Short mmCIF file of C-alpha atoms in Angstrom, two decimals:
data_model
loop_
_atom_site.label_atom_id
_atom_site.label_comp_id
_atom_site.label_asym_id
_atom_site.label_seq_id
_atom_site.Cartn_x
_atom_site.Cartn_y
_atom_site.Cartn_z
CA MET A 1 0.00 0.00 0.00
CA SER A 2 1.39 3.45 -0.92
CA VAL A 3 1.61 6.48 1.33
CA LEU A 4 -1.10 8.14 -0.76
CA ASP A 5 -3.41 5.17 -0.15
CA LEU A 6 -2.84 5.52 3.60
CA LEU A 7 -3.68 9.21 3.48
CA ARG A 8 -6.85 8.50 1.53
CA GLY A 9 -7.91 6.11 4.25
CA ALA A 10 -7.54 8.73 6.98
CA ARG A 11 -10.44 10.55 8.57
CA PRO A 12 -10.49 14.12 9.91
CA GLY A 13 -9.74 14.16 13.62
CA ALA A 14 -8.00 10.78 13.62
CA GLY A 15 -4.50 12.03 13.02
CA GLY A 16 -4.35 15.69 14.03
CA PRO A 17 -5.85 18.91 12.81
CA VAL A 18 -7.09 19.04 9.23
CA GLY A 19 -8.57 22.19 7.83
CA PRO A 20 -8.38 25.76 9.13
CA GLY A 21 -5.89 25.00 11.87
CA GLY A 22 -3.02 26.09 9.67
CA PRO A 23 -1.96 27.11 6.17
CA VAL A 24 -2.31 24.89 3.11
CA ASP A 25 1.18 24.21 1.82
CA ASP A 26 1.08 20.81 0.08
CA VAL A 27 -2.26 19.28 -0.86
CA GLU A 28 -3.03 15.77 -2.01
CA ALA A 29 -6.66 15.46 -3.07
CA ASP A 30 -9.20 13.16 -4.65
CA ASP A 31 -12.94 13.46 -4.89
CA ALA A 32 -13.45 12.31 -1.29
CA LEU A 33 -10.80 13.96 0.83
CA VAL A 34 -8.37 16.87 1.01
CA VAL A 35 -5.41 16.32 3.32
CA VAL A 36 -3.43 19.32 4.57
CA VAL A 37 0.28 18.77 5.22
CA ARG A 38 1.77 21.45 7.49
CA HIS A 39 5.38 22.46 7.18
CA PRO A 40 7.05 22.99 10.58
CA TRP A 41 8.61 26.26 9.47
CA TRP A 42 5.36 27.90 8.44
CA ASP A 43 3.93 28.97 11.81
CA PRO A 44 7.17 30.66 13.00
CA ALA A 45 7.62 32.38 9.63
CA ARG A 46 4.03 33.56 9.64
CA GLY A 47 4.39 34.69 13.26
CA ALA A 48 7.52 36.73 12.48
CA ALA A 49 5.80 38.38 9.52
CA LEU A 50 2.75 39.23 11.63
CA GLY A 51 5.00 40.57 14.40
CA LEU A 52 6.71 42.85 11.89
CA ALA A 53 3.35 43.98 10.48
CA THR A 54 1.93 44.56 13.98
CA GLY A 55 4.91 46.70 14.96
CA LEU A 56 4.69 48.75 11.77
CA LEU A 57 0.95 49.31 12.22
CA SER A 58 1.43 50.29 15.85
CA ALA A 59 4.22 52.72 14.97
CA LEU A 60 2.17 54.21 12.14
CA LEU A 61 -0.52 55.22 14.63
CA VAL A 62 1.97 57.67 16.15
CA VAL A 63 4.41 58.41 13.33
CA GLY A 64 1.56 59.15 10.91
CA PRO A 65 0.04 62.04 12.92
CA THR A 66 3.55 63.35 13.63
CA LEU A 67 4.30 63.53 9.90
CA LEU A 68 0.88 65.12 9.30
CA GLY A 69 1.66 67.82 11.83
CA TRP A 70 5.09 68.38 10.25
CA ALA A 71 3.61 68.62 6.74
CA THR A 72 0.99 71.18 7.75
CA GLU A 73 3.31 73.30 9.89
CA ALA A 74 4.31 76.18 7.65
CA ARG A 75 7.10 77.34 9.98
CA SER A 76 8.78 73.94 10.11
CA SER A 77 12.19 73.78 8.43
CA ALA A 78 13.09 70.27 9.63
CA PRO A 79 13.56 67.57 6.97
CA ALA A 80 11.11 64.70 6.69
CA SER A 81 13.69 62.25 8.00
CA GLU A 82 13.92 64.20 11.25
CA ALA A 83 10.13 64.24 11.56
CA VAL A 84 10.10 60.45 11.13
CA GLY A 85 12.73 60.13 13.87
CA VAL A 86 10.69 62.32 16.22
CA GLY A 87 7.57 60.28 15.46
CA ALA A 88 9.47 57.06 16.16
CA ALA A 89 10.63 58.52 19.48
CA PHE A 90 7.06 59.46 20.40
CA TRP A 91 5.94 55.90 19.59
CA LEU A 92 8.59 54.51 21.92
CA LEU A 93 7.45 56.98 24.62
CA ALA A 94 3.84 55.89 24.17
CA SER A 95 5.01 52.28 24.51
CA GLY A 96 6.65 52.94 27.87
CA ALA A 97 10.16 54.20 27.03
CA ARG A 98 11.76 57.44 28.21
CA LEU A 99 13.10 60.14 25.93
CA VAL A 100 15.89 62.69 26.14
CA VAL A 101 15.16 66.10 24.60
CA GLY A 102 17.97 68.64 24.81
CA GLY A 103 19.51 66.82 27.74
CA VAL A 104 16.18 66.72 29.60
CA THR A 105 14.43 63.42 30.33
CA VAL A 106 10.73 62.99 29.50
CA GLY A 107 8.99 59.93 30.91
CA VAL A 108 5.26 60.70 31.17
CA VAL A 109 3.47 57.95 29.24
CA PRO A 110 -0.01 58.81 27.83
CA LEU A 111 -1.96 55.87 29.24
CA LEU A 112 -4.85 55.86 26.78
CA LEU A 113 -2.48 55.67 23.81
CA TRP A 114 -0.37 53.07 25.63
CA ALA A 115 -3.44 50.90 26.19
CA GLY A 116 -4.36 51.24 22.52
CA LEU A 117 -0.90 50.05 21.47
CA VAL A 118 -1.20 47.03 23.80
CA VAL A 119 -4.57 46.15 22.22
CA VAL A 120 -3.10 46.46 18.71
CA ALA A 121 -0.22 44.18 19.71
CA ALA A 122 -2.63 41.66 21.24
CA GLY A 123 -4.69 41.60 18.05
CA GLY A 124 -1.62 40.88 15.92
CA LEU A 125 -0.37 38.23 18.32
CA ALA A 126 -3.76 36.49 18.38
CA ARG A 127 -3.54 36.07 14.61
CA ALA A 128 -0.01 34.73 14.83
CA VAL A 129 -0.86 31.85 17.20
CA PRO A 130 -2.22 28.80 15.30
CA VAL A 131 -5.92 28.19 15.82
CA ASP A 132 -5.47 24.52 16.70
CA PRO A 133 -1.76 23.97 17.29
CA GLY A 134 -2.03 20.56 18.98
CA GLY A 135 1.02 18.73 20.23
CA PRO A 136 2.74 18.69 23.63
CA HIS A 137 3.24 21.64 25.95
CA TRP A 138 6.57 23.42 26.23
CA ARG A 139 7.79 23.15 29.84
CA GLY A 140 4.18 22.96 30.96
CA LEU A 141 3.46 26.51 29.76
CA PHE A 142 1.76 26.36 26.35
CA ARG A 143 1.72 24.18 23.28
CA ARG A 144 5.01 24.08 21.40
CA ALA A 145 3.52 25.30 18.12
CA ALA A 146 1.88 28.24 19.88
CA GLY A 147 5.11 29.02 21.75
CA SER A 148 7.24 29.03 18.61
CA ALA A 149 4.75 31.30 16.84
CA LEU A 150 4.67 33.61 19.87
CA LEU A 151 8.45 33.89 20.03
CA ALA A 152 8.63 34.47 16.27
CA TRP A 153 6.00 37.22 16.54
CA TRP A 154 8.02 38.84 19.31
CA GLY A 155 11.13 38.71 17.12
CA GLY A 156 9.36 40.54 14.30
CA TYR A 157 7.94 43.12 16.71
CA ALA A 158 11.38 43.62 18.28
CA VAL A 159 12.82 44.42 14.85
CA VAL A 160 10.43 47.37 14.57
CA VAL A 161 11.32 48.56 18.09
CA ALA A 162 15.03 48.38 17.26
CA ALA A 163 14.45 50.23 13.97
CA ALA A 164 12.50 52.97 15.77
CA ALA A 165 15.31 53.34 18.31
CA GLY A 166 17.81 53.58 15.46
CA LEU A 167 15.77 56.30 13.76
CA THR A 168 16.10 58.48 16.85
CA LEU A 169 19.92 58.46 16.79
CA PRO A 170 20.52 61.32 14.31
CA GLY A 171 17.57 63.42 15.49
CA PRO A 172 17.00 65.90 18.32
CA VAL A 173 15.04 63.39 20.43
CA GLY A 174 16.89 60.42 21.87
CA VAL A 175 15.81 57.41 23.89
CA VAL A 176 16.98 56.19 27.30
CA TRP A 177 18.21 52.75 26.33
CA TRP A 178 17.33 50.87 29.52
CA SER A 179 13.73 52.09 29.19
CA LEU A 180 13.32 50.15 25.94
CA ALA A 181 12.21 47.32 28.23
CA GLY A 182 8.77 48.96 28.00
CA PRO A 183 8.17 48.48 24.26
CA LEU A 184 10.39 45.39 24.01
CA VAL A 185 9.10 43.41 27.00
CA LEU A 186 6.11 44.95 28.80
CA VAL A 187 3.89 45.63 25.77
CA PRO A 188 4.49 42.18 24.16
CA LEU A 189 4.04 40.46 27.53
CA LEU A 190 0.68 42.12 28.19
CA ALA A 191 -0.33 41.45 24.59
CA ALA A 192 0.50 37.74 25.09
CA VAL A 193 -1.59 37.64 28.28
CA LEU A 194 -4.58 39.16 26.47
CA ALA A 195 -4.22 37.04 23.33
CA LEU A 196 -3.59 33.71 25.05
CA GLY A 197 -6.24 34.40 27.68
CA ARG A 198 -8.83 35.02 24.99
CA ARG A 199 -7.73 31.92 23.08
CA ALA A 200 -7.80 29.79 26.25
CA ARG A 201 -11.50 30.56 26.72
CA ARG A 202 -12.14 28.65 23.48
CA ASP A 203 -9.34 26.11 23.74
CA SER A 204 -8.23 25.52 27.32
CA GLY A 205 -5.67 22.98 26.14
CA ILE A 206 -3.47 25.69 24.65
CA LEU A 207 -2.21 26.52 28.16
CA GLY A 208 -0.13 24.04 30.08
CA PRO A 209 -0.67 23.10 33.72
CA ARG A 210 1.81 25.72 34.95
CA LEU A 211 -0.20 28.57 33.44
CA ARG A 212 -3.66 27.43 34.47
CA ALA A 213 -5.13 29.50 37.27
CA GLN A 214 -5.93 26.41 39.34
CA ALA A 215 -2.22 25.56 39.51
CA VAL A 216 -0.78 29.06 39.83
CA LEU A 217 -3.14 31.04 42.07
CA PRO A 218 -4.64 30.22 45.48
CA ARG A 219 -8.40 29.79 45.51
CA ALA A 220 -9.04 33.10 47.29
CA LEU A 221 -6.86 34.97 44.83
CA ARG A 222 -8.59 33.37 41.83
CA ALA A 223 -11.94 34.62 43.09
CA ALA A 224 -10.49 38.11 43.65
CA VAL A 225 -8.90 38.78 40.25
CA VAL A 226 -11.99 39.85 38.27
CA PRO A 227 -13.42 42.09 41.04
CA ALA A 228 -9.97 43.65 41.47
CA LEU A 229 -9.81 44.55 37.79
CA ALA A 230 -13.32 46.00 37.99
CA GLY A 231 -12.37 48.03 41.07
CA ALA A 232 -9.27 49.49 39.44
CA GLY A 233 -11.35 50.42 36.41
CA LEU A 234 -14.00 52.06 38.57
CA LEU A 235 -11.41 54.12 40.45
CA LEU A 236 -9.85 55.26 37.19
CA ALA A 237 -13.27 56.11 35.75
CA ALA A 238 -14.11 58.17 38.86
CA GLY A 239 -10.84 60.06 38.55
CA CYS A 240 -11.42 60.76 34.85
CA LEU A 241 -14.95 62.04 35.56
CA LEU A 242 -13.52 64.37 38.20
CA VAL A 243 -11.01 65.71 35.68
CA LEU A 244 -13.67 66.22 33.01
CA GLY A 245 -15.81 68.08 35.54
CA ALA A 246 -12.89 70.35 36.41
CA VAL A 247 -12.24 71.03 32.71
CA GLY A 248 -15.90 71.93 32.25
CA LEU A 249 -15.85 74.33 35.20
CA ARG A 250 -12.68 76.06 34.01
CA ALA A 251 -13.29 75.81 30.27
CA GLY A 252 -12.51 79.50 29.76
CA GLN A 253 -9.05 79.27 31.31
CA VAL A 254 -8.34 76.08 29.34
CA ALA A 255 -9.30 77.82 26.09
CA GLU A 256 -7.12 80.86 26.90
CA LEU A 257 -4.10 78.66 27.55
CA GLY A 258 -4.85 76.78 24.32
CA ASP A 259 -4.77 80.07 22.39
CA ALA A 260 -1.47 80.91 24.07
CA THR A 261 0.14 77.81 22.58
CA GLY A 262 -0.37 79.18 19.07
CA ALA A 263 -1.53 75.81 17.76
CA GLU A 264 -3.88 76.09 14.77
CA GLY A 265 -5.59 73.72 12.36
CA VAL A 266 -4.08 70.25 12.36
CA GLY A 267 -1.67 71.25 15.13
CA ALA A 268 -4.56 72.18 17.41
CA VAL A 269 -6.30 68.88 16.67
CA LEU A 270 -3.13 66.91 17.43
CA LEU A 271 -2.66 68.85 20.68
CA ALA A 272 -6.23 68.01 21.70
CA LEU A 273 -5.71 64.33 20.87
CA ALA A 274 -2.47 64.26 22.87
CA GLN A 275 -4.27 65.68 25.90
CA ALA A 276 -7.10 63.18 25.46
CA ALA A 277 -4.53 60.36 25.39
CA ALA A 278 -3.27 61.59 28.76
CA LEU A 279 -6.74 61.75 30.35
CA PRO A 280 -6.18 58.54 32.39
CA ASN A 281 -2.92 60.06 33.68
CA LEU A 282 -4.85 63.02 35.03
CA GLY A 283 -7.50 60.63 36.32
CA LEU A 284 -4.83 58.92 38.42
CA TRP A 285 -3.87 62.32 39.84
CA ALA A 286 -7.50 62.80 40.83
CA VAL A 287 -7.64 59.33 42.41
CA SER A 288 -4.52 60.15 44.40
CA TRP A 289 -6.17 63.36 45.61
CA LEU A 290 -9.29 61.44 46.64
CA ALA A 291 -7.14 58.92 48.52
CA GLY A 292 -5.05 61.55 50.30
CA PRO A 293 -1.45 61.48 48.95
CA GLY A 294 -2.29 64.09 46.30
CA TYR A 295 -0.20 64.94 43.25
CA ALA A 296 2.36 67.45 42.07
CA VAL A 297 2.94 69.07 38.70
CA LEU A 298 5.89 71.03 40.02
CA ASP A 299 8.28 69.94 42.76
CA GLY A 300 7.17 71.72 45.92
CA ALA A 301 3.77 72.64 44.49
CA SER A 302 1.53 69.73 45.40
CA THR A 303 -2.26 69.46 45.64
CA THR A 304 -3.67 67.58 48.65
CA TRP A 305 -6.76 67.74 50.87
CA SER A 306 -5.41 70.84 52.59
CA GLY A 307 -5.07 72.90 49.41
CA ALA A 308 -3.13 73.61 46.23
CA ALA A 309 0.27 75.28 45.95
CA GLY A 310 0.96 77.62 43.06
CA GLY A 311 3.67 77.75 40.44
CA GLU A 312 4.28 78.43 36.76
CA LEU A 313 2.77 75.43 34.98
CA PRO A 314 3.91 73.93 31.64
CA LEU A 315 2.13 75.29 28.57
CA VAL A 316 -0.42 72.47 28.41
CA PRO A 317 -4.01 73.77 28.10
CA VAL A 318 -5.68 71.08 30.21
CA LEU A 319 -3.51 71.99 33.20
CA ALA A 320 -5.47 75.24 33.47
CA ALA A 321 -8.24 73.09 34.98
CA LEU A 322 -6.12 72.42 38.06
CA PRO A 323 -7.36 74.04 41.28
CA PRO A 324 -6.08 77.60 41.82
CA PRO A 325 -3.57 78.12 44.64
CA GLY A 326 -5.10 78.34 48.07
CA GLU A 327 -6.54 76.36 50.95
CA PHE A 328 -9.49 74.00 50.53
CA PRO A 329 -12.55 73.96 52.83
CA GLY A 330 -12.30 71.85 55.97
CA TRP A 331 -14.88 69.32 54.72
CA VAL A 332 -12.76 68.25 51.72
CA PRO A 333 -11.26 65.12 53.41
CA VAL A 334 -14.74 63.58 53.20
CA VAL A 335 -13.82 62.67 49.60
CA VAL A 336 -11.99 59.68 51.10
CA LEU A 337 -15.41 58.02 51.19
CA VAL A 338 -15.10 57.49 47.44
CA PRO A 339 -12.30 54.87 47.66
CA VAL A 340 -14.01 53.42 50.77
CA ALA A 341 -17.22 52.98 48.76
CA VAL A 342 -15.32 51.45 45.84
CA GLY A 343 -13.73 49.01 48.28
CA ALA A 344 -17.19 48.00 49.51
CA TRP A 345 -18.36 47.51 45.92
CA VAL A 346 -15.32 45.39 45.07
CA ALA A 347 -15.85 43.23 48.16
CA HIS A 348 -19.51 42.77 47.25
CA ARG A 349 -18.55 41.55 43.77
CA ALA A 350 -15.89 39.27 45.26
CA LEU A 351 -18.32 37.67 47.70
CA ARG A 352 -20.69 36.90 44.83
CA ARG A 353 -17.98 34.67 43.38
CA VAL A 354 -17.91 32.37 46.43
CA THR A 355 -20.65 30.21 47.87
CA ALA A 356 -22.69 31.28 50.90
CA LEU A 357 -21.37 28.30 52.89
CA VAL A 358 -17.77 29.58 52.79
CA PRO A 359 -16.54 30.47 56.33
CA PRO A 360 -16.38 34.19 57.20
CA ARG A 361 -12.58 34.09 57.43
CA ALA A 362 -12.35 32.81 53.84
CA LYS A 363 -14.78 35.49 52.66
CA LEU A 364 -12.68 38.14 54.36
CA ALA A 365 -9.57 36.78 52.64
CA VAL A 366 -11.24 36.99 49.22
CA ALA A 367 -12.46 40.55 49.87
CA LEU A 368 -9.06 41.75 51.10
CA TRP A 369 -7.28 40.09 48.18
CA ALA A 370 -9.64 41.88 45.81
CA VAL A 371 -9.16 45.38 47.26
CA GLY A 372 -5.41 44.82 47.68
CA LEU A 373 -5.00 43.77 44.06
CA SER A 374 -7.13 46.68 42.91
CA ALA A 375 -4.97 49.17 44.82
CA LEU A 376 -1.81 47.51 43.51
CA LEU A 377 -3.02 47.76 39.90
CA VAL A 378 -3.74 51.47 40.30
CA GLY A 379 -0.30 51.98 41.84
CA LEU A 380 1.40 50.11 38.98
CA LEU A 381 -0.48 52.17 36.40
CA ASP A 382 0.62 55.34 38.17
CA ALA A 383 4.23 54.15 38.25
CA LEU A 384 4.07 53.53 34.50
CA ALA A 385 2.32 56.78 33.67
CA GLY A 386 4.28 59.15 35.91
CA GLY A 387 7.79 60.39 35.49
CA PRO A 388 9.79 63.46 34.57
CA LEU A 389 8.40 66.06 32.21
CA GLY A 390 11.53 68.18 32.24
CA ALA A 391 14.34 69.26 34.55
CA TYR A 392 14.50 70.80 37.99
CA ARG A 393 10.91 71.35 39.27
CA LEU A 394 9.48 69.19 36.47
CA ALA A 395 11.73 66.24 37.29
CA SER A 396 8.87 64.31 38.93
CA VAL A 397 5.28 64.84 37.78
CA GLY A 398 2.19 63.04 39.02
CA ALA A 399 1.17 61.08 42.08
CA PRO A 400 3.49 59.13 44.41
CA ALA A 401 2.75 55.56 43.29
CA PRO A 402 3.80 53.68 46.48
CA TRP A 403 1.87 55.97 48.82
CA LEU A 404 -1.12 55.93 46.48
CA ALA A 405 -1.26 52.12 46.49
CA LEU A 406 -0.89 51.92 50.28
CA ALA A 407 -3.52 54.58 50.94
CA LEU A 408 -6.00 52.98 48.55
CA ALA A 409 -5.42 49.52 50.06
CA ALA A 410 -6.12 50.79 53.57
CA GLU A 411 -9.18 52.85 52.63
CA MET A 412 -10.72 50.20 50.38
CA ALA A 413 -10.11 47.60 53.09
CA VAL A 414 -12.38 49.60 55.42
CA GLY A 415 -15.24 49.28 52.94
CA ALA A 416 -14.43 45.61 52.30
CA VAL A 417 -14.45 44.70 55.99
CA ALA A 418 -17.79 46.48 56.45
CA VAL A 419 -19.33 44.45 53.62
CA VAL A 420 -18.00 41.15 55.01
CA MET A 421 -19.34 41.99 58.47
CA LEU A 422 -22.73 42.88 57.00
CA ASP A 423 -22.73 39.60 55.06
CA GLY A 424 -21.94 37.66 58.24
CA TRP A 425 -24.75 39.41 60.10
CA ARG A 426 -27.20 38.50 57.36
CA GLN A 427 -26.03 34.88 57.43
CA ARG A 428 -26.69 34.64 61.18
CA ARG A 429 -30.25 35.95 60.89
#
């Protein structure tokens, strides 16, 4: 019997994936059956190509508007190559790197744009991983075919990051080399978590035993993850709403400062988009003010419950919405009830993920895990988003991430404990 006769006698599902699980390279067919033969090099090659394409698309989202602003700026005498280098530097900044402009370090990452770049990377990575890779797991982590495609995608994406860093060398904007860990490691890692997590909901076998939540996380922590994410999102949303309210109240001052920048036409639109991309950054400042640690735009000019200190602010229109210098009313510390209420809400969601027969101590552990993780996530976001915006008094802009996380954890724990006690009282009735 020939090899072709054996293949004709096969049935789909008896010997591995046949069909859309991979590309069609060599096909042997008769009227009854089409057999797909996969080449082992195809998935890595396809992954590398998709990684390169993902990186280029991601960079284009920032370099494109930069070139548009350069092309419409009548006073600009810089060559196009320099504009491309500046755009590449801005893409690296938006991906988590730090820049050097005239000897001054800039490290404030616009969080909304950063999140968009992570989503773009996750979308490209999801297409790079084979739909039905099959085969054994690599070191208990994920299937070998999926792992090779993932690494190949990362290699293609890293080529674009390296090219962007190279484009900054001859221009006026440089990059702090150690901070390339942001676009090279953090963005791809988060993209892999999103892509593989979404794929695992349809094919749980793609993840090995070491990556499955049952093997990695304690039971209380597993029940706390989703409520913690929801709590961090609610805190950030509350902070952003507070910022938008302040902008609405001081719209006149914001418009005056916008006119002072001299931005017109496309430049004004790009400036507005850049400020919108930094809205979550300002939202974190507002969350830090609600929690107590406050924030600072200038060193020595912080805003806390007691009041706001003055100073000459950078020429950014949205900063005109900041409170004017002076003392705040004595009732202002009552705003701490916002994180306390969010903690109660997070604990309520966490308790819904456990059965009513769970002992009170276990319920308390789940609730505290949830609020602790939520506070930690907000602190990590603030650490990523904050940084220097210049030299001297602008060397550290934003909220103090460690104190913000600690304050939120303590305040949210108050609300969580209250909810657990109320739940226990109801159970005893």
